[in-house]
Amino acid sequence: MNLSPRSFLKQLRINEAKKKLCNTEASIGQIAKEVGFLNQFNFTRSFKNSLELSPENYRKIYKNK
């Protein structure tokens, strides 16, 4: 896998957040907490670093696909 345990866990959290962004109406802050981030700011920063999209823009693009 070539990922550190911390990177692997972050990737799992991001993947779960992607599902929740597309399949629920939960707020970004709520999703951040549900997938294990301390706060919305850290979640948004990690999400953007991973996907080059904010969680809000990801939801707009992929929600109904």
mmJSON file of the N, C-alpha and C atoms, coordinates in Angstrom:
{"data_MODEL":{"atom_site":{
"group_PDB":["ATOM","ATOM","ATOM","ATOM","ATOM","ATOM","ATOM","ATOM","ATOM","ATOM","ATOM","ATOM","ATOM","ATOM","ATOM","ATOM","ATOM","ATOM","ATOM","ATOM","ATOM","ATOM","ATOM","ATOM","ATOM","ATOM","ATOM","ATOM","ATOM","ATOM","ATOM","ATOM","ATOM","ATOM","ATOM","ATOM","ATOM","ATOM","ATOM","ATOM","ATOM","ATOM","ATOM","ATOM","ATOM","ATOM","ATOM","ATOM","ATOM","ATOM","ATOM","ATOM","ATOM","ATOM","ATOM","ATOM","ATOM","ATOM","ATOM","ATOM","ATOM","ATOM","ATOM","ATOM","ATOM","ATOM","ATOM","ATOM","ATOM","ATOM","ATOM","ATOM","ATOM","ATOM","ATOM","ATOM","ATOM","ATOM","ATOM","ATOM","ATOM","ATOM","ATOM","ATOM","ATOM","ATOM","ATOM","ATOM","ATOM","ATOM","ATOM","ATOM","ATOM","ATOM","ATOM","ATOM","ATOM","ATOM","ATOM","ATOM","ATOM","ATOM","ATOM","ATOM","ATOM","ATOM","ATOM","ATOM","ATOM","ATOM","ATOM","ATOM","ATOM","ATOM","ATOM","ATOM","ATOM","ATOM","ATOM","ATOM","ATOM","ATOM","ATOM","ATOM","ATOM","ATOM","ATOM","ATOM","ATOM","ATOM","ATOM","ATOM","ATOM","ATOM","ATOM","ATOM","ATOM","ATOM","ATOM","ATOM","ATOM","ATOM","ATOM","ATOM","ATOM","ATOM","ATOM","ATOM","ATOM","ATOM","ATOM","ATOM","ATOM","ATOM","ATOM","ATOM","ATOM","ATOM","ATOM","ATOM","ATOM","ATOM","ATOM","ATOM","ATOM","ATOM","ATOM","ATOM","ATOM","ATOM","ATOM","ATOM","ATOM","ATOM","ATOM","ATOM","ATOM","ATOM","ATOM","ATOM","ATOM","ATOM","ATOM","ATOM","ATOM","ATOM","ATOM","ATOM","ATOM","ATOM","ATOM","ATOM","ATOM","ATOM","ATOM"],
"id":[1,2,3,4,5,6,7,8,9,10,11,12,13,14,15,16,17,18,19,20,21,22,23,24,25,26,27,28,29,30,31,32,33,34,35,36,37,38,39,40,41,42,43,44,45,46,47,48,49,50,51,52,53,54,55,56,57,58,59,60,61,62,63,64,65,66,67,68,69,70,71,72,73,74,75,76,77,78,79,80,81,82,83,84,85,86,87,88,89,90,91,92,93,94,95,96,97,98,99,100,101,102,103,104,105,106,107,108,109,110,111,112,113,114,115,116,117,118,119,120,121,122,123,124,125,126,127,128,129,130,131,132,133,134,135,136,137,138,139,140,141,142,143,144,145,146,147,148,149,150,151,152,153,154,155,156,157,158,159,160,161,162,163,164,165,166,167,168,169,170,171,172,173,174,175,176,177,178,179,180,181,182,183,184,185,186,187,188,189,190,191,192,193,194,195],
"type_symbol":["N","C","C","N","C","C","N","C","C","N","C","C","N","C","C","N","C","C","N","C","C","N","C","C","N","C","C","N","C","C","N","C","C","N","C","C","N","C","C","N","C","C","N","C","C","N","C","C","N","C","C","N","C","C","N","C","C","N","C","C","N","C","C","N","C","C","N","C","C","N","C","C","N","C","C","N","C","C","N","C","C","N","C","C","N","C","C","N","C","C","N","C","C","N","C","C","N","C","C","N","C","C","N","C","C","N","C","C","N","C","C","N","C","C","N","C","C","N","C","C","N","C","C","N","C","C","N","C","C","N","C","C","N","C","C","N","C","C","N","C","C","N","C","C","N","C","C","N","C","C","N","C","C","N","C","C","N","C","C","N","C","C","N","C","C","N","C","C","N","C","C","N","C","C","N","C","C","N","C","C","N","C","C","N","C","C","N","C","C","N","C","C","N","C","C"],
"label_atom_id":["N","CA","C","N","CA","C","N","CA","C","N","CA","C","N","CA","C","N","CA","C","N","CA","C","N","CA","C","N","CA","C","N","CA","C","N","CA","C","N","CA","C","N","CA","C","N","CA","C","N","CA","C","N","CA","C","N","CA","C","N","CA","C","N","CA","C","N","CA","C","N","CA","C","N","CA","C","N","CA","C","N","CA","C","N","CA","C","N","CA","C","N","CA","C","N","CA","C","N","CA","C","N","CA","C","N","CA","C","N","CA","C","N","CA","C","N","CA","C","N","CA","C","N","CA","C","N","CA","C","N","CA","C","N","CA","C","N","CA","C","N","CA","C","N","CA","C","N","CA","C","N","CA","C","N","CA","C","N","CA","C","N","CA","C","N","CA","C","N","CA","C","N","CA","C","N","CA","C","N","CA","C","N","CA","C","N","CA","C","N","CA","C","N","CA","C","N","CA","C","N","CA","C","N","CA","C","N","CA","C","N","CA","C","N","CA","C","N","CA","C","N","CA","C","N","CA","C"],
"label_alt_id":[null,null,null,null,null,null,null,null,null,null,null,null,null,null,null,null,null,null,null,null,null,null,null,null,null,null,null,null,null,null,null,null,null,null,null,null,null,null,null,null,null,null,null,null,null,null,null,null,null,null,null,null,null,null,null,null,null,null,null,null,null,null,null,null,null,null,null,null,null,null,null,null,null,null,null,null,null,null,null,null,null,null,null,null,null,null,null,null,null,null,null,null,null,null,null,null,null,null,null,null,null,null,null,null,null,null,null,null,null,null,null,null,null,null,null,null,null,null,null,null,null,null,null,null,null,null,null,null,null,null,null,null,null,null,null,null,null,null,null,null,null,null,null,null,null,null,null,null,null,null,null,null,null,null,null,null,null,null,null,null,null,null,null,null,null,null,null,null,null,null,null,null,null,null,null,null,null,null,null,null,null,null,null,null,null,null,null,null,null,null,null,null,null,null,null],
"label_comp_id":["MET","MET","MET","ASN","ASN","ASN","LEU","LEU","LEU","SER","SER","SER","PRO","PRO","PRO","ARG","ARG","ARG","SER","SER","SER","PHE","PHE","PHE","LEU","LEU","LEU","LYS","LYS","LYS","GLN","GLN","GLN","LEU","LEU","LEU","ARG","ARG","ARG","ILE","ILE","ILE","ASN","ASN","ASN","GLU","GLU","GLU","ALA","ALA","ALA","LYS","LYS","LYS","LYS","LYS","LYS","LYS","LYS","LYS","LEU","LEU","LEU","CYS","CYS","CYS","ASN","ASN","ASN","THR","THR","THR","GLU","GLU","GLU","ALA","ALA","ALA","SER","SER","SER","ILE","ILE","ILE","GLY","GLY","GLY","GLN","GLN","GLN","ILE","ILE","ILE","ALA","ALA","ALA","LYS","LYS","LYS","GLU","GLU","GLU","VAL","VAL","VAL","GLY","GLY","GLY","PHE","PHE","PHE","LEU","LEU","LEU","ASN","ASN","ASN","GLN","GLN","GLN","PHE","PHE","PHE","ASN","ASN","ASN","PHE","PHE","PHE","THR","THR","THR","ARG","ARG","ARG","SER","SER","SER","PHE","PHE","PHE","LYS","LYS","LYS","ASN","ASN","ASN","SER","SER","SER","LEU","LEU","LEU","GLU","GLU","GLU","LEU","LEU","LEU","SER","SER","SER","PRO","PRO","PRO","GLU","GLU","GLU","ASN","ASN","ASN","TYR","TYR","TYR","ARG","ARG","ARG","LYS","LYS","LYS","ILE","ILE","ILE","TYR","TYR","TYR","LYS","LYS","LYS","ASN","ASN","ASN","LYS","LYS","LYS"],
"label_asym_id":["A","A","A","A","A","A","A","A","A","A","A","A","A","A","A","A","A","A","A","A","A","A","A","A","A","A","A","A","A","A","A","A","A","A","A","A","A","A","A","A","A","A","A","A","A","A","A","A","A","A","A","A","A","A","A","A","A","A","A","A","A","A","A","A","A","A","A","A","A","A","A","A","A","A","A","A","A","A","A","A","A","A","A","A","A","A","A","A","A","A","A","A","A","A","A","A","A","A","A","A","A","A","A","A","A","A","A","A","A","A","A","A","A","A","A","A","A","A","A","A","A","A","A","A","A","A","A","A","A","A","A","A","A","A","A","A","A","A","A","A","A","A","A","A","A","A","A","A","A","A","A","A","A","A","A","A","A","A","A","A","A","A","A","A","A","A","A","A","A","A","A","A","A","A","A","A","A","A","A","A","A","A","A","A","A","A","A","A","A","A","A","A","A","A","A"],
"label_entity_id":["1","1","1","1","1","1","1","1","1","1","1","1","1","1","1","1","1","1","1","1","1","1","1","1","1","1","1","1","1","1","1","1","1","1","1","1","1","1","1","1","1","1","1","1","1","1","1","1","1","1","1","1","1","1","1","1","1","1","1","1","1","1","1","1","1","1","1","1","1","1","1","1","1","1","1","1","1","1","1","1","1","1","1","1","1","1","1","1","1","1","1","1","1","1","1","1","1","1","1","1","1","1","1","1","1","1","1","1","1","1","1","1","1","1","1","1","1","1","1","1","1","1","1","1","1","1","1","1","1","1","1","1","1","1","1","1","1","1","1","1","1","1","1","1","1","1","1","1","1","1","1","1","1","1","1","1","1","1","1","1","1","1","1","1","1","1","1","1","1","1","1","1","1","1","1","1","1","1","1","1","1","1","1","1","1","1","1","1","1","1","1","1","1","1","1"],
"label_seq_id":[1,1,1,2,2,2,3,3,3,4,4,4,5,5,5,6,6,6,7,7,7,8,8,8,9,9,9,10,10,10,11,11,11,12,12,12,13,13,13,14,14,14,15,15,15,16,16,16,17,17,17,18,18,18,19,19,19,20,20,20,21,21,21,22,22,22,23,23,23,24,24,24,25,25,25,26,26,26,27,27,27,28,28,28,29,29,29,30,30,30,31,31,31,32,32,32,33,33,33,34,34,34,35,35,35,36,36,36,37,37,37,38,38,38,39,39,39,40,40,40,41,41,41,42,42,42,43,43,43,44,44,44,45,45,45,46,46,46,47,47,47,48,48,48,49,49,49,50,50,50,51,51,51,52,52,52,53,53,53,54,54,54,55,55,55,56,56,56,57,57,57,58,58,58,59,59,59,60,60,60,61,61,61,62,62,62,63,63,63,64,64,64,65,65,65],
"pdbx_PDB_ins_code":[null,null,null,null,null,null,null,null,null,null,null,null,null,null,null,null,null,null,null,null,null,null,null,null,null,null,null,null,null,null,null,null,null,null,null,null,null,null,null,null,null,null,null,null,null,null,null,null,null,null,null,null,null,null,null,null,null,null,null,null,null,null,null,null,null,null,null,null,null,null,null,null,null,null,null,null,null,null,null,null,null,null,null,null,null,null,null,null,null,null,null,null,null,null,null,null,null,null,null,null,null,null,null,null,null,null,null,null,null,null,null,null,null,null,null,null,null,null,null,null,null,null,null,null,null,null,null,null,null,null,null,null,null,null,null,null,null,null,null,null,null,null,null,null,null,null,null,null,null,null,null,null,null,null,null,null,null,null,null,null,null,null,null,null,null,null,null,null,null,null,null,null,null,null,null,null,null,null,null,null,null,null,null,null,null,null,null,null,null,null,null,null,null,null,null],
"Cartn_x":[0.817,0.0,0.854,2.029,2.948,2.38,1.511,0.972,1.301,1.569,1.739,0.366,0.346,-0.946,-1.809,-1.179,-1.916,-2.513,-1.747,-2.247,-3.355,-3.195,-4.216,-5.535,-5.459,-6.652,-7.314,-6.494,-7.048,-7.773,-7.177,-7.801,-9.128,-9.183,-10.445,-11.512,-11.116,-12.06,-12.556,-11.665,-12.048,-13.008,-12.726,-13.61,-15.003,-15.07,-16.378,-17.099,-16.355,-16.948,-17.502,-16.8,-17.296,-18.654,-18.813,-20.101,-21.19,-20.865,-21.854,-22.224,-21.269,-21.553,-22.534,-22.422,-23.282,-24.623,-24.699,-25.889,-26.683,-26.252,-26.993,-27.115,-27.955,-28.099,-27.377,-26.584,-25.875,-24.952,-24.768,-23.874,-22.429,-21.6,-20.172,-19.573,-19.938,-19.442,-19.871,-21.11,-21.605,-20.853,-20.657,-19.919,-18.491,-17.871,-16.503,-16.422,-17.362,-17.365,-17.654,-18.597,-18.977,-17.829,-16.985,-15.889,-14.591,-14.611,-13.483,-12.528,-12.914,-12.072,-12.435,-11.481,-11.719,-12.677,-12.569,-13.444,-13.565,-14.465,-14.738,-13.533,-12.785,-11.621,-10.589,-10.247,-9.269,-9.785,-11.061,-11.673,-11.59,-12.0,-12.007,-10.597,-9.629,-8.236,-7.744,-8.0,-7.571,-8.286,-9.564,-10.359,-9.812,-9.57,-9.04,-7.647,-6.816,-5.477,-5.548,-6.523,-6.656,-7.281,-8.297,-9.098,-9.044,-8.41,-8.346,-9.732,-10.676,-12.033,-12.44,-13.204,-13.756,-14.883,-15.23,-16.355,-17.651,-17.858,-19.067,-19.11,-17.997,-17.959,-18.058,-17.452,-17.568,-19.033,-19.739,-21.164,-21.958,-21.68,-22.416,-22.197,-20.982,-20.643,-21.168,-21.031,-21.268,-22.539,-23.317,-24.468,-25.437,-25.829,-26.86,-26.314,-25.076,-24.48,-24.377],
"Cartn_y":[-1.202,0.0,1.256,1.17,2.302,3.537,3.348,4.457,4.23,5.316,5.207,4.917,4.396,4.155,5.422,6.532,7.807,8.188,8.051,8.368,7.418,6.156,5.168,5.506,5.847,6.207,7.455,8.439,9.656,9.336,8.465,8.087,7.361,6.493,5.825,6.84,7.821,8.857,9.686,10.039,10.815,10.002,8.729,7.88,7.767,7.636,7.574,8.914,9.996,11.326,11.523,11.037,11.153,10.481,9.306,8.599,9.412,9.946,10.713,12.014,12.639,13.871,13.615,12.466,12.144,11.547,10.924,10.154,10.689,11.795,12.358,13.871,14.45,15.905,16.493,15.681,16.133,17.301,18.178,19.319,18.843,19.699,19.391,19.166,20.003,19.857,18.54,18.15,16.883,15.707,15.742,14.672,14.607,15.758,15.796,15.051,15.316,14.654,13.165,12.816,11.406,10.536,11.109,10.307,10.437,11.224,11.216,12.399,13.49,14.683,15.532,16.256,17.064,18.216,18.795,19.918,20.072,20.932,21.133,21.721,22.599,23.198,22.14,21.249,20.192,19.252,18.929,18.068,18.703,19.955,20.636,20.723,21.037,21.129,19.769,18.703,17.367,16.927,17.209,16.839,17.536,18.847,19.603,19.13,18.782,18.284,16.941,16.125,14.798,14.842,15.68,15.645,16.912,17.942,19.232,19.834,19.453,20.012,20.193,21.225,21.35,20.34,19.985,19.072,19.61,20.904,21.521,21.362,21.627,21.478,20.015,19.121,17.691,17.28,17.736,17.405,17.941,19.167,19.763,18.965,18.52,17.805,16.38,15.675,14.224,13.771,14.679,14.298,13.37,13.645,12.859,11.938,11.565,10.691,9.283],
"Cartn_z":[0.0,0.0,0.0,0.555,0.581,1.261,2.252,3.033,4.497,5.192,6.637,7.253,8.458,9.104,9.197,9.469,9.553,8.202,7.134,5.791,5.369,5.72,5.404,6.102,7.378,8.127,7.549,7.183,6.597,5.288,4.478,3.214,3.451,4.45,4.796,5.186,5.974,6.41,5.223,4.331,3.15,2.286,2.096,1.281,1.892,3.201,3.866,3.74,3.857,3.712,2.303,1.303,-0.07,-0.211,0.374,0.33,1.016,2.181,2.936,2.223,1.57,0.84,-0.304,-0.926,-2.067,-1.661,-0.492,-0.138,1.042,1.631,2.761,2.585,3.413,3.453,4.668,5.348,6.545,6.198,7.169,6.96,6.856,6.307,6.185,7.574,8.527,9.891,10.521,10.298,10.837,10.229,8.92,8.25,8.774,8.95,9.484,10.816,11.7,13.003,12.867,12.011,11.852,11.342,10.499,9.943,10.739,11.821,12.735,12.701,12.051,12.078,13.291,13.824,15.014,14.745,13.556,13.229,11.711,11.311,9.894,9.166,9.809,9.173,8.781,9.717,9.42,8.339,8.418,7.408,6.023,5.921,4.622,4.047,4.879,4.426,3.92,4.671,4.258,2.982,2.9,1.73,0.482,0.59,-0.553,-0.95,0.02,-0.289,-1.004,-0.661,-1.269,-2.655,-2.826,-4.06,-4.897,-4.376,-5.061,-5.301,-4.444,-4.433,-2.984,-2.7,-1.361,-1.197,0.024,0.22,-0.398,-0.286,-0.857,-2.371,-3.035,-4.496,-4.906,-4.135,-4.42,-4.376,-3.361,-3.228,-4.413,-4.817,-5.954,-7.231,-7.45,-8.69,-8.685,-7.569,-7.57,-6.847,-6.292,-5.468,-6.181,-7.369,-8.056,-9.145,-9.014,-10.038,-9.544],
"occupancy":[1.0,1.0,1.0,1.0,1.0,1.0,1.0,1.0,1.0,1.0,1.0,1.0,1.0,1.0,1.0,1.0,1.0,1.0,1.0,1.0,1.0,1.0,1.0,1.0,1.0,1.0,1.0,1.0,1.0,1.0,1.0,1.0,1.0,1.0,1.0,1.0,1.0,1.0,1.0,1.0,1.0,1.0,1.0,1.0,1.0,1.0,1.0,1.0,1.0,1.0,1.0,1.0,1.0,1.0,1.0,1.0,1.0,1.0,1.0,1.0,1.0,1.0,1.0,1.0,1.0,1.0,1.0,1.0,1.0,1.0,1.0,1.0,1.0,1.0,1.0,1.0,1.0,1.0,1.0,1.0,1.0,1.0,1.0,1.0,1.0,1.0,1.0,1.0,1.0,1.0,1.0,1.0,1.0,1.0,1.0,1.0,1.0,1.0,1.0,1.0,1.0,1.0,1.0,1.0,1.0,1.0,1.0,1.0,1.0,1.0,1.0,1.0,1.0,1.0,1.0,1.0,1.0,1.0,1.0,1.0,1.0,1.0,1.0,1.0,1.0,1.0,1.0,1.0,1.0,1.0,1.0,1.0,1.0,1.0,1.0,1.0,1.0,1.0,1.0,1.0,1.0,1.0,1.0,1.0,1.0,1.0,1.0,1.0,1.0,1.0,1.0,1.0,1.0,1.0,1.0,1.0,1.0,1.0,1.0,1.0,1.0,1.0,1.0,1.0,1.0,1.0,1.0,1.0,1.0,1.0,1.0,1.0,1.0,1.0,1.0,1.0,1.0,1.0,1.0,1.0,1.0,1.0,1.0,1.0,1.0,1.0,1.0,1.0,1.0,1.0,1.0,1.0,1.0,1.0,1.0],
"B_iso_or_equiv":[0.0,0.0,0.0,0.0,0.0,0.0,0.0,0.0,0.0,0.0,0.0,0.0,0.0,0.0,0.0,0.0,0.0,0.0,0.0,0.0,0.0,0.0,0.0,0.0,0.0,0.0,0.0,0.0,0.0,0.0,0.0,0.0,0.0,0.0,0.0,0.0,0.0,0.0,0.0,0.0,0.0,0.0,0.0,0.0,0.0,0.0,0.0,0.0,0.0,0.0,0.0,0.0,0.0,0.0,0.0,0.0,0.0,0.0,0.0,0.0,0.0,0.0,0.0,0.0,0.0,0.0,0.0,0.0,0.0,0.0,0.0,0.0,0.0,0.0,0.0,0.0,0.0,0.0,0.0,0.0,0.0,0.0,0.0,0.0,0.0,0.0,0.0,0.0,0.0,0.0,0.0,0.0,0.0,0.0,0.0,0.0,0.0,0.0,0.0,0.0,0.0,0.0,0.0,0.0,0.0,0.0,0.0,0.0,0.0,0.0,0.0,0.0,0.0,0.0,0.0,0.0,0.0,0.0,0.0,0.0,0.0,0.0,0.0,0.0,0.0,0.0,0.0,0.0,0.0,0.0,0.0,0.0,0.0,0.0,0.0,0.0,0.0,0.0,0.0,0.0,0.0,0.0,0.0,0.0,0.0,0.0,0.0,0.0,0.0,0.0,0.0,0.0,0.0,0.0,0.0,0.0,0.0,0.0,0.0,0.0,0.0,0.0,0.0,0.0,0.0,0.0,0.0,0.0,0.0,0.0,0.0,0.0,0.0,0.0,0.0,0.0,0.0,0.0,0.0,0.0,0.0,0.0,0.0,0.0,0.0,0.0,0.0,0.0,0.0,0.0,0.0,0.0,0.0,0.0,0.0],
"pdbx_formal_charge":[null,null,null,null,null,null,null,null,null,null,null,null,null,null,null,null,null,null,null,null,null,null,null,null,null,null,null,null,null,null,null,null,null,null,null,null,null,null,null,null,null,null,null,null,null,null,null,null,null,null,null,null,null,null,null,null,null,null,null,null,null,null,null,null,null,null,null,null,null,null,null,null,null,null,null,null,null,null,null,null,null,null,null,null,null,null,null,null,null,null,null,null,null,null,null,null,null,null,null,null,null,null,null,null,null,null,null,null,null,null,null,null,null,null,null,null,null,null,null,null,null,null,null,null,null,null,null,null,null,null,null,null,null,null,null,null,null,null,null,null,null,null,null,null,null,null,null,null,null,null,null,null,null,null,null,null,null,null,null,null,null,null,null,null,null,null,null,null,null,null,null,null,null,null,null,null,null,null,null,null,null,null,null,null,null,null,null,null,null,null,null,null,null,null,null],
"auth_seq_id":[1,1,1,2,2,2,3,3,3,4,4,4,5,5,5,6,6,6,7,7,7,8,8,8,9,9,9,10,10,10,11,11,11,12,12,12,13,13,13,14,14,14,15,15,15,16,16,16,17,17,17,18,18,18,19,19,19,20,20,20,21,21,21,22,22,22,23,23,23,24,24,24,25,25,25,26,26,26,27,27,27,28,28,28,29,29,29,30,30,30,31,31,31,32,32,32,33,33,33,34,34,34,35,35,35,36,36,36,37,37,37,38,38,38,39,39,39,40,40,40,41,41,41,42,42,42,43,43,43,44,44,44,45,45,45,46,46,46,47,47,47,48,48,48,49,49,49,50,50,50,51,51,51,52,52,52,53,53,53,54,54,54,55,55,55,56,56,56,57,57,57,58,58,58,59,59,59,60,60,60,61,61,61,62,62,62,63,63,63,64,64,64,65,65,65],
"auth_comp_id":["MET","MET","MET","ASN","ASN","ASN","LEU","LEU","LEU","SER","SER","SER","PRO","PRO","PRO","ARG","ARG","ARG","SER","SER","SER","PHE","PHE","PHE","LEU","LEU","LEU","LYS","LYS","LYS","GLN","GLN","GLN","LEU","LEU","LEU","ARG","ARG","ARG","ILE","ILE","ILE","ASN","ASN","ASN","GLU","GLU","GLU","ALA","ALA","ALA","LYS","LYS","LYS","LYS","LYS","LYS","LYS","LYS","LYS","LEU","LEU","LEU","CYS","CYS","CYS","ASN","ASN","ASN","THR","THR","THR","GLU","GLU","GLU","ALA","ALA","ALA","SER","SER","SER","ILE","ILE","ILE","GLY","GLY","GLY","GLN","GLN","GLN","ILE","ILE","ILE","ALA","ALA","ALA","LYS","LYS","LYS","GLU","GLU","GLU","VAL","VAL","VAL","GLY","GLY","GLY","PHE","PHE","PHE","LEU","LEU","LEU","ASN","ASN","ASN","GLN","GLN","GLN","PHE","PHE","PHE","ASN","ASN","ASN","PHE","PHE","PHE","THR","THR","THR","ARG","ARG","ARG","SER","SER","SER","PHE","PHE","PHE","LYS","LYS","LYS","ASN","ASN","ASN","SER","SER","SER","LEU","LEU","LEU","GLU","GLU","GLU","LEU","LEU","LEU","SER","SER","SER","PRO","PRO","PRO","GLU","GLU","GLU","ASN","ASN","ASN","TYR","TYR","TYR","ARG","ARG","ARG","LYS","LYS","LYS","ILE","ILE","ILE","TYR","TYR","TYR","LYS","LYS","LYS","ASN","ASN","ASN","LYS","LYS","LYS"],
"auth_asym_id":["A","A","A","A","A","A","A","A","A","A","A","A","A","A","A","A","A","A","A","A","A","A","A","A","A","A","A","A","A","A","A","A","A","A","A","A","A","A","A","A","A","A","A","A","A","A","A","A","A","A","A","A","A","A","A","A","A","A","A","A","A","A","A","A","A","A","A","A","A","A","A","A","A","A","A","A","A","A","A","A","A","A","A","A","A","A","A","A","A","A","A","A","A","A","A","A","A","A","A","A","A","A","A","A","A","A","A","A","A","A","A","A","A","A","A","A","A","A","A","A","A","A","A","A","A","A","A","A","A","A","A","A","A","A","A","A","A","A","A","A","A","A","A","A","A","A","A","A","A","A","A","A","A","A","A","A","A","A","A","A","A","A","A","A","A","A","A","A","A","A","A","A","A","A","A","A","A","A","A","A","A","A","A","A","A","A","A","A","A","A","A","A","A","A","A"],
"auth_atom_id":["N","CA","C","N","CA","C","N","CA","C","N","CA","C","N","CA","C","N","CA","C","N","CA","C","N","CA","C","N","CA","C","N","CA","C","N","CA","C","N","CA","C","N","CA","C","N","CA","C","N","CA","C","N","CA","C","N","CA","C","N","CA","C","N","CA","C","N","CA","C","N","CA","C","N","CA","C","N","CA","C","N","CA","C","N","CA","C","N","CA","C","N","CA","C","N","CA","C","N","CA","C","N","CA","C","N","CA","C","N","CA","C","N","CA","C","N","CA","C","N","CA","C","N","CA","C","N","CA","C","N","CA","C","N","CA","C","N","CA","C","N","CA","C","N","CA","C","N","CA","C","N","CA","C","N","CA","C","N","CA","C","N","CA","C","N","CA","C","N","CA","C","N","CA","C","N","CA","C","N","CA","C","N","CA","C","N","CA","C","N","CA","C","N","CA","C","N","CA","C","N","CA","C","N","CA","C","N","CA","C","N","CA","C","N","CA","C","N","CA","C","N","CA","C","N","CA","C"],
"pdbx_PDB_model_num":[1,1,1,1,1,1,1,1,1,1,1,1,1,1,1,1,1,1,1,1,1,1,1,1,1,1,1,1,1,1,1,1,1,1,1,1,1,1,1,1,1,1,1,1,1,1,1,1,1,1,1,1,1,1,1,1,1,1,1,1,1,1,1,1,1,1,1,1,1,1,1,1,1,1,1,1,1,1,1,1,1,1,1,1,1,1,1,1,1,1,1,1,1,1,1,1,1,1,1,1,1,1,1,1,1,1,1,1,1,1,1,1,1,1,1,1,1,1,1,1,1,1,1,1,1,1,1,1,1,1,1,1,1,1,1,1,1,1,1,1,1,1,1,1,1,1,1,1,1,1,1,1,1,1,1,1,1,1,1,1,1,1,1,1,1,1,1,1,1,1,1,1,1,1,1,1,1,1,1,1,1,1,1,1,1,1,1,1,1,1,1,1,1,1,1]
}}}
